[in-house]
XYZ file of C-alpha atoms in Angstrom:
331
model
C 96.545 219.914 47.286
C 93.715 220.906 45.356
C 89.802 220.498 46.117
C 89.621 218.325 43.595
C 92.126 215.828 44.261
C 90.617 215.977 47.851
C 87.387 214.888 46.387
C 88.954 211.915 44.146
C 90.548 210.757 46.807
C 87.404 210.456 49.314
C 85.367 209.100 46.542
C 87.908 205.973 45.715
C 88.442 205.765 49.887
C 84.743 205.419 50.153
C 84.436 202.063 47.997
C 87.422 200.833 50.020
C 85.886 200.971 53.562
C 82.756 199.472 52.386
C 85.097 195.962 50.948
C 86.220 196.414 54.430
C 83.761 196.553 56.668
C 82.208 193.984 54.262
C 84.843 191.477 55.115
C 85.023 191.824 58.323
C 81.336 191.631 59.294
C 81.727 188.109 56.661
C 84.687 187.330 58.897
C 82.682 187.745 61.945
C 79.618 186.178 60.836
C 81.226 183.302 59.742
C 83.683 182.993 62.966
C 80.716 183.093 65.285
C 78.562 180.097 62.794
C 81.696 178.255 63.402
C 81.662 178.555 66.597
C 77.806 177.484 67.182
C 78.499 174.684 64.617
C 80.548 173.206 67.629
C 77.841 172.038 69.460
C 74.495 170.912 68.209
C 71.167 168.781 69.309
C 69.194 166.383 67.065
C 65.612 167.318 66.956
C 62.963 165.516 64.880
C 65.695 163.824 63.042
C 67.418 167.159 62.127
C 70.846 168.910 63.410
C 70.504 172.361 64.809
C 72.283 174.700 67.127
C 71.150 175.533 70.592
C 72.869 178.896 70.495
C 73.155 180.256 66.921
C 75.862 183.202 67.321
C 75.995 184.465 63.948
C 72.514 186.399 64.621
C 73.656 188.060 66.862
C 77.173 189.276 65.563
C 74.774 190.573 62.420
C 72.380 192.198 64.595
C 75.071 193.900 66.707
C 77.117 195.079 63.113
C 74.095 196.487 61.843
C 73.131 198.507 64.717
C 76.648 199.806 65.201
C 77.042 200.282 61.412
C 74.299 200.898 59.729
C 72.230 198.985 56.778
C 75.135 198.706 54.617
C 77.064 195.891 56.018
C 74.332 193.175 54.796
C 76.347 192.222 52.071
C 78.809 191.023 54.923
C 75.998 188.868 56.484
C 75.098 187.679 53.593
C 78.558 186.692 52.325
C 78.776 185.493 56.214
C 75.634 183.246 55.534
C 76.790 182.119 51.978
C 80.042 180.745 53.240
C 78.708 178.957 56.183
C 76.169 177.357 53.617
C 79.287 176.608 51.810
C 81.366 175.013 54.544
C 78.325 172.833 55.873
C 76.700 171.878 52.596
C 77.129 171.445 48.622
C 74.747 174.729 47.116
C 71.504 174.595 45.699
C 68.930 176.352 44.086
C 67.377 175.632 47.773
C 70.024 177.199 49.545
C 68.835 180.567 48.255
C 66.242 180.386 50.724
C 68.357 179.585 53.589
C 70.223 182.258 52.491
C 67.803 184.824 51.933
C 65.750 184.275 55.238
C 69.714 184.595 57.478
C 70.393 187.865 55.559
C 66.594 189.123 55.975
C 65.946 188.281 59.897
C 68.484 190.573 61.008
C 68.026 193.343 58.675
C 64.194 193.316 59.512
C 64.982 193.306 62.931
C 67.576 196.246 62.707
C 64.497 198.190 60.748
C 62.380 197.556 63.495
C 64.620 198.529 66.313
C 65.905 201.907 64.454
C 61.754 202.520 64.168
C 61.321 201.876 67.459
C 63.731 204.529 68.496
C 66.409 201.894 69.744
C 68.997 203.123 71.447
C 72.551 200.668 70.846
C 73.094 201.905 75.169
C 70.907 199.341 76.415
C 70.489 201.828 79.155
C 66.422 202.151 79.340
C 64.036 199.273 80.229
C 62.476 199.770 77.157
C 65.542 199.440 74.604
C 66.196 195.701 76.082
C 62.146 195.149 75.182
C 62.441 196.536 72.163
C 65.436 193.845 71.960
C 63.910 191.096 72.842
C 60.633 191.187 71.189
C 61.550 193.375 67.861
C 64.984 192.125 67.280
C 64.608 188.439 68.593
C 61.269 186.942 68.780
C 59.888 188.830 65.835
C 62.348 189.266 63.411
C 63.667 185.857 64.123
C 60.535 184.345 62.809
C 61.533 185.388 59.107
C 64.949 183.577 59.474
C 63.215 179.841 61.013
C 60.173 180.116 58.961
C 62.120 180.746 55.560
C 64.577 177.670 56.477
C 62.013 175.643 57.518
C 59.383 176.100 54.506
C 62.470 175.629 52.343
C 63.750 172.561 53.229
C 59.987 171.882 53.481
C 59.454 171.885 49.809
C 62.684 170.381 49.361
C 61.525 167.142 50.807
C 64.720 167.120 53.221
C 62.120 167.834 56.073
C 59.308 165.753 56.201
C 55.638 167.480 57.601
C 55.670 165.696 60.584
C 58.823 167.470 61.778
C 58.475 170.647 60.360
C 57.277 172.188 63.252
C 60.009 170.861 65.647
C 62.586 171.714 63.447
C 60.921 175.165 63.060
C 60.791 175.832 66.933
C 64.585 174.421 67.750
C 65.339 176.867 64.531
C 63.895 180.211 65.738
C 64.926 179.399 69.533
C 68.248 179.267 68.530
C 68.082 182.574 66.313
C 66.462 184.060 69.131
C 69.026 182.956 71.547
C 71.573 184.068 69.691
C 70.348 187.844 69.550
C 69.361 188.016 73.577
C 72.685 186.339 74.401
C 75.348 187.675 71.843
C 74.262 190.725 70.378
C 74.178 192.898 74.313
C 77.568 191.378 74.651
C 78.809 193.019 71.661
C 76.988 195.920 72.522
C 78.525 196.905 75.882
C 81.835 195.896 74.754
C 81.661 197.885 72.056
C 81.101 200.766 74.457
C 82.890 199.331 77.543
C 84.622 201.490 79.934
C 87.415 200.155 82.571
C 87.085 200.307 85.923
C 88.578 203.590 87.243
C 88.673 202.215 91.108
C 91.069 199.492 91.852
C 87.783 198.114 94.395
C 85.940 197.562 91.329
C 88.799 195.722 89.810
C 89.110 193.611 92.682
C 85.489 192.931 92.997
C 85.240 191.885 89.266
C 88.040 189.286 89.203
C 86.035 188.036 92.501
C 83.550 187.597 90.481
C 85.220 185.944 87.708
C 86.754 183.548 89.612
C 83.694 182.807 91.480
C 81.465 182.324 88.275
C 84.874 180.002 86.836
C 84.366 177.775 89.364
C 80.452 177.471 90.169
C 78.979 177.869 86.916
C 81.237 174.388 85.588
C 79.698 172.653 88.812
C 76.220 173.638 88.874
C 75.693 173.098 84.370
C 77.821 169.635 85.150
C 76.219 168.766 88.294
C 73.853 165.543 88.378
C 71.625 167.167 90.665
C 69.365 170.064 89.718
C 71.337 173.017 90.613
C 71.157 175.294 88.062
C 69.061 178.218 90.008
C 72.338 178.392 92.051
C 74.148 180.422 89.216
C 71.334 183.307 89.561
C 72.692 185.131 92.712
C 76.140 185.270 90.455
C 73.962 186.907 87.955
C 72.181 189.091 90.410
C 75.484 189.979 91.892
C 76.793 191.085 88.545
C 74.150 192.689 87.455
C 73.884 194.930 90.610
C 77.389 196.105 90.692
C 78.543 196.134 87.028
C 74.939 196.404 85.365
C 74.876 195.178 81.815
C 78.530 194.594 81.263
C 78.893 192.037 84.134
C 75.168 190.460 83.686
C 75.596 189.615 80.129
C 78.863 188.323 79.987
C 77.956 186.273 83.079
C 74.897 185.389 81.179
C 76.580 184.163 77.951
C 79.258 182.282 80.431
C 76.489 179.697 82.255
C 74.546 179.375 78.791
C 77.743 178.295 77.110
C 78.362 176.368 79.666
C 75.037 174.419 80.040
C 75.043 174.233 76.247
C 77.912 171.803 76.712
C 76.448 169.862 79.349
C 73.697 169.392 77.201
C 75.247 168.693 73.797
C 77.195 166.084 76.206
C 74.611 164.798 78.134
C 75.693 164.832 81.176
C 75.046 166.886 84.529
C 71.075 167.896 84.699
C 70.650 166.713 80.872
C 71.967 162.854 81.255
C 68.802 161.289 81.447
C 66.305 163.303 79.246
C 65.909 162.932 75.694
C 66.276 165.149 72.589
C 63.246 166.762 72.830
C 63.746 167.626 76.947
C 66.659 168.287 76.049
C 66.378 171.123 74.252
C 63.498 172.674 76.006
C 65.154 172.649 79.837
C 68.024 173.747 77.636
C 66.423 177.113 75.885
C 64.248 177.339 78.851
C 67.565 177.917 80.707
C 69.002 179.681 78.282
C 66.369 182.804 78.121
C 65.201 182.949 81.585
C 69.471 183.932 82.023
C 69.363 186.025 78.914
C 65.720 187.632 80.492
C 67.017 187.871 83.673
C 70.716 189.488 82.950
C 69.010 192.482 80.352
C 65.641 193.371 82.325
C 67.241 193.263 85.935
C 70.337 195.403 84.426
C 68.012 197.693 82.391
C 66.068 198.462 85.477
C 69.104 198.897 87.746
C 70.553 201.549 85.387
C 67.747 203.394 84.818
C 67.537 203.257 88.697
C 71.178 204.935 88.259
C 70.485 207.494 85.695
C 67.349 208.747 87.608
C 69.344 209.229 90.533
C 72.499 211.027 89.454
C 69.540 213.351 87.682
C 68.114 213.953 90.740
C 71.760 214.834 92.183
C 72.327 217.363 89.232
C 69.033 218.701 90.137
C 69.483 219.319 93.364
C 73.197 220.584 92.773
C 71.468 223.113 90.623
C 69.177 224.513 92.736
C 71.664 225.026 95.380
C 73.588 226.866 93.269
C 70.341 229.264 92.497
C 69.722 229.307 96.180
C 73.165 230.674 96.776
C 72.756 233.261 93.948
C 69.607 234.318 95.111
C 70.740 234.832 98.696
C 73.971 237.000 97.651
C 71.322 239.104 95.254
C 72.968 237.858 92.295
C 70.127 236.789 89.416
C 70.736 233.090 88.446
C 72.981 231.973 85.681
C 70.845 230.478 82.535
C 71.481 226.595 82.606
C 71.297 224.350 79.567
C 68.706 222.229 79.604
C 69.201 218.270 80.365
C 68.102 215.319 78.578
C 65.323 214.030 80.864
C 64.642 211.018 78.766
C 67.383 209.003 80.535
């Protein structure tokens, strides 16, 4: 086969991948705004979403694939708009604020030197305050202002609407996005202890998590030494989805109004709700982050020590020591 049929063929293969990937990051987006359209709150007379997970599917695809998948988000966004709504010239701005709050916030991670590991304390900052709190501000403003000057929001609840708006955004990025993350990089067990130890845990978290989001009594601090527990012996991967689990879960208790949320209205509501919510999400990537830089330091420190035993023993037997590469101390 010649060079150039090698080249035709890469340059027609190249528009094909990108239809791909563009569907499928559509697909995703509009799978996971599905799935958050399954349970919502009334606040200030509007409908919103506690957990919004199409943020952070888009977040996730464009840190694992780069910039050009926001046509997918905003194909994702556009047929959400579709399926909840008949389009207007307003629904450009919806539109154009879902597409640009992830994008900006994948800009301002890449600047920030964000690594998609989640293995340094500083990467899950970077997370929560570049790629949530931040970038989410674009999304809940835009919305906001636009049904704003729609009149379908009056001034009085603007601001209400605008808070529930970027919570759940925000929520959506600290809770969803690290999930994809890890399992997009997600290892199995090797040990059959740890695979014992994790369906422990599974079954544990199945059963108390239900009871203490559903309970009529304030219990919900119970589910943190579950989290604490995962967190210590399967880091991010077992925080996280441990994490998502009781926030799911307490999302339905709340949408149902019962357990902790029977007696509260909308507005306490949502606020023990998201207050719940991101202290688990807070809790899960800080206390992992730390714990696995904790882990990295140490099996440096092992490597380092290995190493200079092995120039110790090549000193005593008068042999001059082998040149070693040099290691990545930014761990």
């Amino acid at each position: 086969m010649s060079d150039g049929c090698v080249v035709a063929r890469q340059d027609l293969r190249t528009p094909a991948v990108f239809v791909l990937e563009t569907l499928a990051v559509a697909a995703c987006y509009y799978a996971g705004g599905r799935l958050g359209l399954l349970r919502d709150l009334t606040v200030s007379g509007a409908v919103v979403s506690p957990l919004w997970p199409p943020t952070g599917v888009a977040v996730a695809c464009l840190l694992v694939l780069g910039l050009r998948c926001w046509a997918g988000i905003a194909l994702g966004a556009l047929l959400i708009l579709v399926h909840l709504t008949s389009l207007r010239w307003a629904s450009l701005g919806v539109l154009a604020g879902n597409t640009l709050a992830p994008v900006c916030g994948y800009l301002l991670l890449r600047r920030a030197g964000f690594r998609i590991e989640l293995s340094r304390l500083r990467d899950c900052l970077y997370l929560v305050f570049l790629g949530a709190f931040s970038a989410m501000l674009i999304s809940s403003t835009t919305g906001a202002l636009t049904l704003f000057a729609t009149g379908d929001l009056p001034a009085d609840d603007f601001w209400g609407v605008w808070l529930a708006w970027w919570v759940g955004d925000a929520m959506g990025v600290l809770l969803v996005t690290p999930v994809l993350l890890v399992l997009y990089r997600a290892r199995a067990p090797v040990h059959w202890a740890r695979w014992k130890e994790a369906v422990g845990l599974a079954v544990i978290a199945a059963v108390l998590v239900p009871l203490a989001t559903h309970s009529p009594g304030s219990v919900l601090f119970s589910i943190y030494p579950l989290l604490i527990w995962a967190a210590l012996r399967f880091e991010l991967t077992g925080s996280m989805l441990c994490a998502l689990f009781a926030s799911v879960m307490a999302t339905i208790a709340a949408t149902d109004r019962t357990g902790p949320f029977l007696h509260l209205t909308d507005v306490q509501v949502m606020i023990n709700l998201q207050a719940f919510n991101m202290a688990m999400a807070l809790t899960a990537l800080l206390l992992s982050a730390v714990i696995t830089e904790q882990h990295n330091t140490r099996r440096s420190v092992e490597r380092a020590c290995q190493e200079l035993v092995e120039v110790l023993e090549h000193l005593t037997a008068g042999e001059s020591a082998p040149a070693r590469p040099p290691r990545d101390t930014d761990e």
